[in-house]
XYZ file of C-alpha atoms in Angstrom:
786
model
C 91.555 138.589 95.356
C 89.935 136.043 92.999
C 92.919 133.688 92.800
C 93.744 133.381 96.478
C 92.633 130.984 99.200
C 89.007 129.890 98.974
C 88.557 130.599 95.265
C 87.720 127.954 92.614
C 90.721 128.752 90.420
C 90.901 126.599 87.303
C 93.750 124.115 87.390
C 96.874 125.547 85.774
C 98.244 122.118 84.893
C 95.174 121.081 82.913
C 96.219 123.052 79.846
C 99.044 120.616 79.081
C 96.998 117.565 80.062
C 93.964 118.426 77.934
C 96.109 119.301 74.919
C 98.191 116.128 75.050
C 101.340 117.883 76.241
C 101.776 116.102 79.554
C 105.101 114.322 79.908
C 104.894 110.948 81.587
C 107.604 108.379 82.239
C 106.651 106.333 79.182
C 107.167 109.470 77.054
C 110.885 109.519 77.931
C 113.084 108.400 75.009
C 116.836 108.221 75.488
C 119.331 107.943 72.617
C 120.541 104.464 73.566
C 117.147 103.170 74.578
C 116.680 99.463 75.233
C 113.613 97.734 76.643
C 112.975 95.284 79.449
C 110.510 92.435 79.729
C 110.240 90.302 82.832
C 110.040 86.552 82.981
C 107.355 85.904 85.584
C 106.369 82.818 87.461
C 103.165 81.083 86.318
C 103.077 79.336 89.705
C 102.001 80.767 93.048
C 104.574 78.766 94.993
C 107.551 76.928 93.535
C 111.283 76.384 93.715
C 113.364 77.692 90.832
C 115.501 74.748 89.749
C 117.105 76.230 86.630
C 116.791 79.014 84.059
C 117.721 78.343 80.417
C 118.328 81.551 78.477
C 120.040 80.137 75.355
C 117.073 80.468 73.001
C 116.348 84.032 74.082
C 119.994 85.129 73.838
C 120.210 83.695 70.327
C 117.509 86.051 69.071
C 118.731 88.983 67.005
C 118.275 92.212 68.952
C 118.392 90.620 72.393
C 121.075 92.398 74.417
C 121.117 90.267 77.553
C 119.061 88.060 79.847
C 119.736 88.619 83.538
C 118.662 86.653 86.603
C 118.393 86.968 90.365
C 121.682 85.272 91.207
C 123.525 87.815 89.069
C 121.598 90.636 90.733
C 122.297 89.516 94.294
C 125.865 88.662 93.281
C 126.347 92.328 92.421
C 125.314 93.248 95.953
C 121.790 94.462 95.215
C 119.799 94.190 98.444
C 116.376 92.786 99.201
C 113.244 94.915 99.220
C 112.342 96.130 102.696
C 109.371 97.042 104.832
C 109.949 100.511 106.271
C 107.793 100.320 109.390
C 108.868 97.938 112.150
C 105.981 96.346 114.063
C 106.443 94.197 117.144
C 104.039 91.526 118.316
C 102.324 91.719 121.697
C 105.042 89.516 123.184
C 107.717 91.999 122.049
C 109.089 89.862 119.219
C 109.885 91.659 115.941
C 107.780 91.095 112.841
C 108.798 88.170 110.641
C 109.939 89.901 107.454
C 110.727 87.400 104.716
C 113.421 88.003 102.108
C 112.239 89.566 98.835
C 114.734 89.814 95.994
C 113.865 91.980 93.001
C 114.451 88.844 90.905
C 113.661 85.601 92.706
C 116.663 83.328 93.184
C 115.476 80.126 94.805
C 111.735 80.385 95.306
C 108.725 82.192 93.824
C 105.809 83.043 96.077
C 103.046 84.440 93.870
C 101.964 84.301 90.246
C 103.882 87.169 88.629
C 106.976 86.948 90.848
C 109.850 87.881 88.495
C 112.748 85.425 87.990
C 114.621 87.023 85.073
C 114.632 90.058 82.811
C 115.261 90.294 79.062
C 116.892 93.432 77.662
C 116.309 93.963 73.934
C 116.274 96.613 71.238
C 112.472 96.862 71.119
C 109.688 96.290 73.584
C 108.011 93.724 71.335
C 111.238 91.743 70.924
C 111.891 91.801 74.673
C 108.469 90.308 75.338
C 108.892 87.634 72.675
C 112.307 86.721 74.027
C 110.949 86.553 77.587
C 108.582 83.833 76.433
C 111.571 81.905 75.070
C 113.280 81.747 78.472
C 112.729 78.296 79.922
C 112.414 78.021 83.695
C 112.275 74.659 85.428
C 110.057 74.911 88.518
C 109.355 72.451 91.286
C 105.832 73.346 92.307
C 104.962 73.540 96.003
C 101.659 73.498 97.906
C 99.845 76.822 97.771
C 98.182 78.951 100.458
C 96.244 81.516 98.449
C 93.761 82.538 101.144
C 93.851 83.421 104.817
C 92.023 80.196 105.611
C 94.600 78.111 103.768
C 97.576 80.050 105.142
C 96.436 79.720 108.771
C 95.327 76.082 108.605
C 97.214 73.420 110.511
C 100.006 72.077 108.330
C 99.722 74.994 105.880
C 102.484 75.476 103.289
C 105.327 77.520 104.762
C 105.734 80.635 102.601
C 108.753 82.077 104.438
C 110.935 79.906 106.656
C 111.229 82.620 109.309
C 107.438 83.037 109.695
C 106.029 79.936 111.436
C 102.397 79.402 110.555
C 102.786 82.240 108.026
C 102.266 84.736 110.869
C 104.014 88.074 110.412
C 102.965 89.598 113.721
C 100.256 89.369 116.381
C 99.740 92.967 117.518
C 97.320 94.778 119.773
C 96.303 98.306 120.737
C 94.157 99.453 123.635
C 93.127 97.947 126.956
C 91.766 94.429 126.461
C 90.648 94.033 130.069
C 88.756 97.334 129.958
C 87.090 96.414 126.666
C 86.042 93.021 128.077
C 84.655 94.671 131.183
C 82.723 97.176 129.068
C 81.194 94.377 127.027
C 80.328 92.396 130.159
C 78.555 95.402 131.665
C 76.601 96.141 128.482
C 72.844 95.708 128.265
C 73.198 94.819 124.569
C 76.152 93.533 122.552
C 76.280 93.667 118.765
C 78.551 91.094 117.117
C 79.477 91.268 113.451
C 81.750 89.318 111.092
C 83.010 91.467 108.223
C 85.237 91.090 105.190
C 86.979 94.079 103.644
C 87.491 92.989 100.049
C 90.846 93.010 98.248
C 91.181 95.734 95.623
C 93.413 96.540 92.665
C 94.405 100.241 92.525
C 94.107 100.717 88.734
C 95.547 104.215 88.289
C 95.020 105.539 84.769
C 98.759 105.488 84.032
C 100.409 102.076 84.518
C 103.756 101.874 86.277
C 106.849 102.648 84.226
C 110.595 103.063 84.714
C 113.363 104.432 82.483
C 116.858 103.931 83.906
C 120.171 105.080 82.502
C 123.775 104.753 83.662
C 126.604 107.145 82.887
C 129.752 105.003 83.145
C 132.070 108.007 82.978
C 130.477 109.618 86.040
C 129.246 106.356 87.610
C 125.910 108.122 87.840
C 122.377 106.757 87.523
C 119.159 108.504 86.456
C 115.749 106.983 87.009
C 112.491 108.296 85.595
C 109.671 106.590 87.431
C 105.992 106.751 88.267
C 106.529 107.620 91.924
C 104.560 109.517 94.550
C 107.734 110.247 96.549
C 110.927 110.398 94.453
C 113.214 111.448 97.323
C 112.180 108.481 99.441
C 112.674 106.289 96.382
C 116.234 107.583 96.002
C 116.925 107.076 99.701
C 115.683 103.488 99.706
C 117.403 102.599 96.423
C 120.669 103.912 97.807
C 120.680 103.060 101.490
C 118.921 99.690 101.441
C 119.054 98.256 97.943
C 122.660 99.342 97.276
C 121.944 100.334 93.695
C 124.065 103.491 93.850
C 125.345 106.075 96.354
C 122.665 108.689 96.963
C 124.676 111.504 95.390
C 125.171 109.358 92.289
C 121.464 108.732 91.748
C 118.894 111.129 90.352
C 115.209 110.177 90.559
C 112.653 112.058 88.477
C 108.908 111.569 88.777
C 107.486 113.680 85.934
C 103.746 113.898 85.306
C 102.166 110.903 87.026
C 98.714 109.721 86.039
C 97.248 108.749 89.390
C 98.650 106.690 92.219
C 96.094 106.031 94.993
C 98.958 104.787 97.162
C 100.144 102.134 94.724
C 103.045 104.311 93.553
C 104.475 105.093 96.978
C 106.741 102.077 97.038
C 109.826 100.896 95.237
C 108.981 97.858 93.115
C 111.313 95.153 91.805
C 111.104 96.620 88.299
C 112.766 99.942 89.196
C 115.610 98.208 91.000
C 116.115 95.786 88.148
C 116.057 98.454 85.436
C 118.689 100.539 87.234
C 120.927 97.527 87.734
C 120.375 96.322 84.151
C 121.316 99.734 82.753
C 124.688 99.402 84.467
C 125.131 95.779 83.312
C 124.311 96.545 79.673
C 125.512 100.174 79.515
C 122.173 100.997 77.898
C 119.189 103.006 78.979
C 116.598 100.429 80.045
C 112.881 101.085 79.835
C 109.948 99.079 81.153
C 106.264 99.957 81.063
C 103.619 97.708 82.511
C 100.614 96.673 80.509
C 97.255 96.204 82.215
C 97.673 92.449 82.635
C 101.025 92.972 84.337
C 99.481 95.663 86.527
C 96.811 93.298 87.801
C 99.503 90.685 88.478
C 102.093 92.877 90.165
C 100.747 96.237 91.428
C 100.313 96.222 95.200
C 96.752 95.413 96.172
C 94.764 97.051 98.961
C 92.504 96.149 101.912
C 91.820 92.357 102.407
C 90.800 92.080 106.068
C 88.637 89.552 107.872
C 87.254 90.866 111.154
C 85.073 89.827 114.064
C 83.957 92.666 116.325
C 81.790 93.201 119.377
C 80.319 96.505 120.513
C 78.444 96.912 123.802
C 75.740 99.471 124.670
C 74.086 100.518 127.929
C 70.353 101.077 128.417
C 70.684 104.609 126.996
C 72.469 103.532 123.837
C 75.903 104.703 125.005
C 78.832 102.553 123.901
C 80.397 100.684 126.834
C 83.070 98.660 125.062
C 84.441 97.803 121.628
C 86.590 94.784 120.862
C 88.024 93.952 117.435
C 89.887 90.926 116.088
C 91.284 91.418 112.570
C 93.308 89.169 110.291
C 95.124 91.099 107.561
C 96.347 89.428 104.381
C 99.692 91.030 103.392
C 100.356 88.744 100.424
C 103.625 87.017 99.644
C 106.029 89.717 100.844
C 106.055 92.761 103.095
C 105.960 95.926 101.028
C 107.350 99.317 102.087
C 104.512 100.492 104.377
C 102.435 97.314 104.506
C 103.015 96.597 108.185
C 101.612 99.972 109.280
C 98.364 99.829 107.311
C 96.466 97.286 109.468
C 98.102 98.518 112.677
C 98.844 102.215 113.266
C 96.742 103.443 110.333
C 93.789 101.250 111.349
C 93.392 100.543 115.054
C 93.833 104.184 116.250
C 90.702 105.104 114.257
C 88.492 102.582 116.074
C 86.908 105.333 118.141
C 85.408 106.886 115.005
C 83.475 110.075 115.794
C 82.399 108.558 119.086
C 83.314 108.938 122.738
C 84.288 105.322 123.466
C 86.279 104.784 126.636
C 87.054 101.071 126.298
C 88.587 99.832 123.038
C 90.856 96.949 122.164
C 91.986 95.905 118.695
C 94.003 92.776 117.930
C 95.567 92.370 114.481
C 97.284 89.328 113.033
C 99.084 89.822 109.727
C 99.558 86.769 107.547
C 101.511 85.781 104.429
C 99.665 84.208 101.480
C 100.735 83.212 97.966
C 99.276 86.360 96.434
C 100.598 89.722 95.309
C 101.745 91.905 98.241
C 99.183 94.191 99.895
C 99.974 97.764 100.939
C 98.419 101.226 101.141
C 95.478 102.010 98.865
C 93.498 105.265 98.991
C 92.841 105.769 102.692
C 95.142 102.947 103.842
C 93.746 101.472 107.052
C 91.307 104.283 107.671
C 88.662 102.997 105.190
C 88.902 99.597 106.849
C 88.397 101.190 110.279
C 85.514 103.413 109.165
C 83.789 100.506 107.449
C 83.961 98.411 110.595
C 82.861 101.152 113.000
C 80.015 102.391 110.810
C 78.686 98.929 109.999
C 78.712 98.190 113.732
C 76.779 101.375 114.534
C 74.138 100.801 111.863
C 73.660 97.162 112.804
C 73.439 98.030 116.495
C 70.797 100.683 115.788
C 68.635 98.092 114.055
C 69.097 95.566 116.830
C 68.220 98.234 119.419
C 65.262 99.404 117.311
C 66.736 102.893 117.390
C 67.106 105.532 114.693
C 70.701 105.163 113.407
C 71.233 108.931 113.417
C 70.037 109.178 117.010
C 72.365 106.374 118.150
C 75.247 108.239 116.605
C 74.256 111.536 118.209
C 74.164 109.934 121.643
C 77.766 108.815 121.219
C 79.360 111.726 119.316
C 82.426 113.439 120.737
C 81.129 116.839 121.845
C 84.228 118.800 122.858
C 87.765 119.227 121.539
C 90.563 118.417 121.851
C 89.469 114.852 122.586
C 91.830 112.066 123.621
C 90.776 108.580 122.554
C 91.984 105.412 124.317
C 93.738 104.340 121.094
C 96.456 107.006 120.738
C 94.608 109.723 118.812
C 93.948 113.237 120.112
C 91.253 114.749 117.883
C 91.961 118.399 117.135
C 88.714 120.113 116.082
C 85.301 119.323 114.698
C 81.527 119.572 115.033
C 80.079 116.134 114.344
C 76.410 116.898 115.173
C 76.426 119.873 112.790
C 77.864 117.718 109.990
C 75.099 115.176 110.465
C 72.480 117.949 110.478
C 73.870 119.242 107.171
C 73.802 115.818 105.605
C 70.280 115.002 106.794
C 68.920 118.296 105.495
C 70.621 117.844 102.119
C 69.337 114.257 101.850
C 65.802 115.232 102.956
C 65.783 112.387 105.434
C 62.393 113.555 106.683
C 60.928 112.765 103.267
C 62.455 109.282 103.054
C 59.401 107.328 104.320
C 57.281 108.772 101.496
C 59.939 107.912 98.927
C 60.202 104.391 100.358
C 56.445 103.922 100.101
C 56.405 105.182 96.525
C 59.219 102.785 95.580
C 57.301 99.882 97.128
C 54.380 100.622 94.815
C 56.793 100.075 91.929
C 57.990 96.806 93.437
C 61.333 98.252 94.573
C 63.054 98.124 97.961
C 64.376 101.493 99.111
C 67.011 101.934 101.798
C 68.924 104.705 103.568
C 72.406 104.307 105.008
C 74.633 106.553 107.130
C 78.371 106.871 107.526
C 79.741 109.399 110.030
C 83.488 108.919 109.908
C 86.783 110.456 110.884
C 90.232 110.053 109.387
C 93.764 110.994 110.358
C 95.889 112.873 107.808
C 99.392 114.263 107.645
C 101.008 111.473 109.660
C 102.874 113.168 112.475
C 104.929 114.074 114.329
C 108.123 112.400 113.175
C 109.329 111.717 116.710
C 106.089 109.947 117.631
C 105.994 107.990 114.369
C 109.595 106.929 114.917
C 108.758 105.639 118.373
C 106.029 103.506 116.777
C 108.397 101.967 114.241
C 108.399 104.335 111.243
C 111.666 104.167 109.333
C 111.519 107.747 108.013
C 110.524 111.199 109.201
C 107.105 112.510 108.266
C 107.861 116.214 107.867
C 107.858 118.136 104.588
C 110.129 120.719 102.981
C 109.726 123.781 100.788
C 111.860 126.434 99.179
C 110.365 129.726 98.015
C 112.421 131.630 95.452
C 111.579 135.187 94.483
C 113.301 135.861 91.150
C 114.831 139.253 90.231
C 111.732 140.196 88.208
C 109.378 139.215 91.016
C 108.066 135.909 89.741
C 108.123 133.124 92.334
C 109.166 129.510 92.188
C 108.127 127.088 94.914
C 110.151 123.911 95.240
C 108.168 121.376 97.241
C 108.941 117.893 98.461
C 105.271 117.032 97.957
C 104.412 115.363 94.665
C 101.386 115.946 92.494
C 99.824 113.065 90.574
C 96.375 114.450 89.929
C 95.732 116.540 93.040
C 96.257 119.963 91.424
C 99.257 121.134 93.450
C 100.455 123.462 90.697
C 97.271 125.429 91.274
C 96.584 125.167 95.004
C 100.180 125.708 96.118
C 100.342 128.734 93.803
C 97.117 130.067 95.338
C 98.537 130.285 98.858
C 101.585 132.147 97.512
C 99.444 134.496 95.412
C 97.298 135.206 98.483
C 100.290 135.922 100.704
C 102.118 138.285 98.365
C 99.086 139.569 96.438
C 100.479 138.726 93.013
C 98.820 136.964 90.032
C 98.677 133.198 90.412
C 100.163 132.977 86.901
C 103.392 134.453 88.291
C 103.908 131.477 90.607
C 105.339 128.163 89.402
C 105.539 124.956 91.395
C 108.535 122.634 90.983
C 108.437 119.074 92.283
C 109.374 115.522 91.427
C 113.112 115.844 90.674
C 115.699 115.018 93.327
C 118.350 117.115 91.558
C 116.156 120.233 91.574
C 114.200 119.984 94.800
C 115.504 119.691 98.353
C 114.810 116.397 100.147
C 111.104 115.862 100.780
C 108.787 113.057 101.849
C 106.319 112.998 98.957
C 102.566 112.666 98.779
C 100.392 110.080 100.509
C 97.899 110.008 103.378
C 96.312 113.362 102.404
C 99.444 115.106 103.693
C 100.141 117.623 100.911
C 97.961 120.402 102.332
C 98.451 120.008 106.094
C 102.173 119.253 105.840
C 103.434 120.293 102.395
C 101.598 123.613 102.195
C 102.521 124.369 105.781
C 106.200 124.086 104.866
C 105.553 126.600 102.075
C 103.902 128.953 104.585
C 106.923 128.673 106.880
C 109.251 129.506 103.991
C 107.026 132.450 103.000
C 107.254 133.765 106.562
C 111.008 134.033 106.101
C 110.679 135.578 102.640
C 108.210 138.165 103.903
C 110.505 139.111 106.770
C 113.389 139.742 104.372
C 111.151 141.585 101.877
C 110.062 143.972 104.612
C 113.631 144.567 105.723
C 114.663 145.440 102.151
C 111.648 147.692 101.593
C 111.937 149.378 104.986
C 115.549 150.228 104.249
C 114.765 151.568 100.760
C 111.654 153.524 101.833
C 113.149 154.726 105.121
C 110.217 153.323 107.051
C 109.594 150.959 109.923
C 108.972 147.322 109.087
C 105.904 147.449 111.330
C 104.359 150.089 109.044
C 104.657 147.994 105.884
C 101.928 145.968 104.174
C 102.144 143.784 101.084
C 99.193 144.397 98.789
C 98.351 145.248 95.230
C 101.653 143.985 93.884
C 103.706 146.285 96.084
C 105.157 146.785 99.529
C 103.463 149.895 100.887
C 103.912 152.205 103.844
C 100.546 152.391 105.598
C 98.904 155.792 105.488
C 101.234 157.181 102.799
C 101.711 156.915 99.045
C 105.203 155.513 99.482
C 105.642 152.050 97.998
C 108.086 149.657 96.392
C 106.691 147.509 93.592
C 107.019 143.768 94.092
C 109.415 143.317 91.194
C 111.509 146.200 92.470
C 111.998 144.362 95.745
C 113.161 141.297 93.847
C 115.549 143.321 91.731
C 116.916 145.107 94.804
C 117.616 141.779 96.490
C 119.731 140.555 93.566
C 121.481 143.766 92.460
C 122.404 144.281 96.128
C 123.051 147.980 95.511
C 121.055 149.172 98.496
C 120.582 146.435 101.052
C 120.684 146.852 104.827
C 124.145 146.423 106.288
C 125.063 142.789 106.777
C 122.230 141.398 104.634
C 123.080 138.691 102.110
C 121.977 139.241 98.505
C 119.201 137.098 97.028
C 115.633 136.305 98.023
C 114.943 132.651 98.644
C 114.187 130.738 101.811
C 113.817 127.097 102.825
C 111.669 125.632 105.580
C 110.772 122.246 107.006
C 107.467 121.572 108.731
C 106.887 118.702 111.144
C 103.319 118.798 112.534
C 102.690 118.437 116.232
C 99.764 116.110 115.533
C 97.670 114.573 112.789
C 94.838 116.586 111.318
C 91.397 114.974 111.497
C 88.999 115.505 108.592
C 85.517 114.167 109.234
C 82.319 113.642 107.326
C 78.695 112.566 107.322
C 77.611 110.621 104.229
C 74.069 109.477 103.461
C 73.365 107.031 100.663
C 69.907 106.167 99.344
C 69.361 103.126 97.130
C 66.654 101.237 95.279
C 66.931 97.470 94.952
C 65.078 95.221 92.531
C 64.140 92.239 94.742
C 63.838 89.899 91.762
C 67.334 90.529 90.396
C 69.334 92.150 93.196
C 70.229 95.039 90.894
C 70.900 98.117 93.033
C 70.723 101.752 91.964
C 72.137 104.577 94.060
C 69.437 107.210 93.730
C 71.035 109.777 96.025
C 74.429 110.321 97.631
C 75.089 113.161 100.060
C 78.571 114.032 101.334
C 79.008 116.633 104.077
C 82.683 117.058 104.971
C 84.879 119.070 107.304
C 88.291 119.587 105.718
C 89.189 122.672 107.724
C 90.263 125.609 105.587
C 89.549 124.956 101.905
C 92.112 126.333 99.467
C 90.261 125.600 96.208
C 86.637 124.408 96.544
C 86.478 123.173 92.952
C 89.507 120.917 93.390
C 88.270 119.727 96.789
C 84.902 118.801 95.293
C 86.704 116.893 92.552
C 88.664 114.981 95.175
C 85.436 114.086 96.985
C 83.789 112.955 93.733
C 86.741 110.729 92.850
C 86.996 109.248 96.324
C 83.284 108.477 96.500
C 83.478 106.820 93.069
C 86.239 104.546 94.344
C 84.297 103.871 97.526
C 81.204 102.913 95.554
C 83.407 100.710 93.369
C 84.628 98.843 96.426
C 81.161 98.582 97.937
C 79.374 97.274 94.863
C 81.730 95.981 92.176
C 85.452 95.607 92.745
C 87.192 92.527 94.113
C 90.471 90.758 93.416
C 89.869 86.997 93.339
C 92.393 84.141 93.382
C 91.584 80.472 93.014
C 92.924 77.829 95.403
C 96.060 77.450 93.257
C 96.896 81.144 93.541
C 95.888 81.924 89.963
C 94.462 85.411 89.538
C 90.893 85.155 88.240
C 90.382 88.918 87.935
C 93.292 89.740 85.661
C 91.563 92.140 83.281
C 88.668 94.554 83.091
C 86.574 91.711 81.711
C 86.641 90.164 85.191
C 87.512 93.026 87.556
C 84.567 95.427 87.480
C 85.330 99.125 87.639
C 82.567 101.695 88.197
C 81.418 103.554 85.098
C 79.614 106.868 84.832
C 76.245 105.127 84.568
C 76.877 103.356 87.883
C 77.346 106.599 89.805
C 74.811 109.170 90.963
C 75.056 112.930 90.990
C 76.601 113.841 94.327
C 75.400 116.500 96.729
C 78.557 117.877 98.331
C 78.730 120.399 101.161
C 81.310 121.532 103.695
C 81.668 122.969 107.136
C 84.930 124.539 108.313
C 86.499 123.929 111.709
C 90.148 124.869 111.167
C 92.816 122.512 112.430
C 94.959 124.136 115.146
C 97.912 121.940 114.172
C 99.106 123.821 111.083
C 99.290 127.484 110.031
C 96.608 127.230 107.347
C 94.055 125.304 109.403
C 93.740 122.690 106.641
C 92.987 119.013 107.278
C 93.402 117.100 103.996
C 90.690 115.928 101.597
C 92.039 113.361 99.132
C 90.860 110.163 100.801
C 87.600 111.088 102.520
C 85.311 109.841 99.758
C 86.931 106.430 99.657
C 86.745 106.198 103.456
C 83.137 107.214 104.021
C 81.376 105.804 100.963
C 81.603 102.007 101.425
C 79.771 101.806 104.780
C 77.147 104.311 103.631
C 76.393 102.192 100.550
C 76.286 98.841 102.369
C 74.226 100.321 105.209
C 71.721 101.587 102.636
C 71.485 98.252 100.834
C 71.104 96.241 104.040
C 68.431 98.692 105.176
C 66.561 98.137 101.915
C 66.704 94.330 101.972
C 66.302 93.842 105.711
C 69.393 91.674 106.097
C 72.527 92.936 107.854
C 74.662 90.062 106.603
C 76.048 91.372 103.330
C 79.733 91.708 102.501
C 81.382 93.803 99.831
C 81.165 93.841 96.907
C 77.373 94.001 96.913
C 76.976 92.719 93.370
C 73.509 92.007 92.040
C 74.054 88.296 92.696
C 75.270 88.908 96.257
C 72.297 91.171 97.012
C 69.856 88.667 95.474
C 71.333 85.915 97.649
C 71.091 88.119 100.752
C 67.421 88.836 100.003
C 66.735 85.101 99.707
C 68.723 84.343 102.872
C 66.771 87.006 104.762
C 63.459 85.569 103.659
C 64.571 82.064 104.657
C 65.627 83.305 108.097
C 62.275 85.036 108.599
C 60.398 81.897 107.532
C 62.434 79.805 109.971
C 61.447 82.128 112.814
């Protein structure tokens, strides 16, 4: 079957996207459409003394100007963080209040204080500029250094010293003992740079209120519409859950930044009720830089000990995580349970301890961004391994081999139980593809041209499909982490799959259809995938953390199991055969060894006419299932990056990039390769170009693409992508997830290659030409001093 599992089926959804027929939130136009524009603070830290709206309200076409006191007065609740983290002393995290419209105090540039509702978008923006806000400016802590300094400005009254939590995982005494016993200890200070997500489609919300039914509808750019409805109802008190419909239509990328509920969605829903108008807001790029949740932003000191044979004896990590001005929905979990449990990497390390302090600053909140905690962990572990290899004068591949986990399942000392893999084989694949044996000759040839050539490794592991719900709940998660599916066989035999997963570029309409087409041996064109509408689809948890395949598809498989069982009962009854003798193939249910069969559409019709069903069987043919994994799945990879550096300018060219991955069973190799390409591009962007920068006053200095550098096609190499398959035993398909691997493995591979080329391990991301040039000069100065 050419459309089933393992085949590079062309994406079904691309027809509407490539012909301009996609329907995004900003395309929604309601009859009574009004537009919102937010009045945002120009100060990073200030008290709101007064808001004068007279001039704006006097403008023709302005419907209303609303503020935070009105919003909270109507009972709208504060934004929440959905994962409770406790400090080492048992005290709960210090979650500061965050109102969708600030009432008394603003805490970052872009914090909204009021919203203008007008007849046109242009008029709303003009009127927003006419709103006069009297601020009393306060001292600013725009960096971790400033926020943690003695006498630092207090950002939230309930967080002394701006500390959110002081958390740890592992055995500190064991890690200390391992380091003490080591023959060699590698120490490294690293910064994981702050990033802006920059999905192609900016955030947007269209809210409407039906006064007669007291019912709300929200179109929004969300990765998980059901969770959005739950949070809006249960915590923000916008509307009862059964009186709120959330629709996430086509969504143009998310990368984690569209998981959360933002102030704008809450405000638009509330404003639609206040004005009895449909209220629409769409961010422009400047607003996106100011208000979209940022990612990463860690400062870490780590020590890794090795014995005389190069085996790791202990690993100790101290990380400070910048969470910005407020705690976002999943922000607390990113530098804790999505980070520290991956500190073992692909290695058999018995003694690990990770301490994390999360801190408030007067900057935009920080939350999950493609990989969410796992890229930060992989970067740290892989930079440590490469640096240690150089200090030990050992081949970096050999040092890794000596420490690889060799058998599965493998229990790490930091919670994780790895399911399946073959790390040495992955590294072999990558080295062969990269022609590592030929690197010395290429390095010598580059030297003749005056270039520095370097090779860098990254052998990483990630955890996908966060699970199980019971375990996550015990660690502080506020929601379950299962997924749901409903499989409907229509009377004519076509199939609809309703999934709680959400597609925003991943190709679910194709890959989910492929597993159904494979199971029932029908054309993939006869399968449609429905998602993104809380009124159509049963409750589901959405898409993030590479969970759609290992969790979402598994729910579909469970529902198909039930459908198949009923199909065989119907066919067995009609064909007077045993269910055990039936097979589904060639568009029919057949009796093995005979010519007796029931065409697929005939089974569907029989289920709904109900003229000849087994006694006691209900009519219809649709089944629902929920899947809660027993464990994470653990994709892994071996990346090798090769670079050339101009020593006079610091300009770096990636001349080769090899990615060997293990994603378990691969549903659609073309889509998987696309996911790897995109992830590696983002990883290279972080490693070499991207960085959010604030000045000491909390003003954003990288507020446009003139200042925030995104990778372009000319900056990226052609990738060599390969795969091995070790199926995960934790789900029925054996899949592991693939969406974040590139962004996880690429940054350390790139920086390891550059530092190899220039002979200086002390280089932080982004490795811009200027940063590389400085590192070359610093390395030469250090050598001269010796």
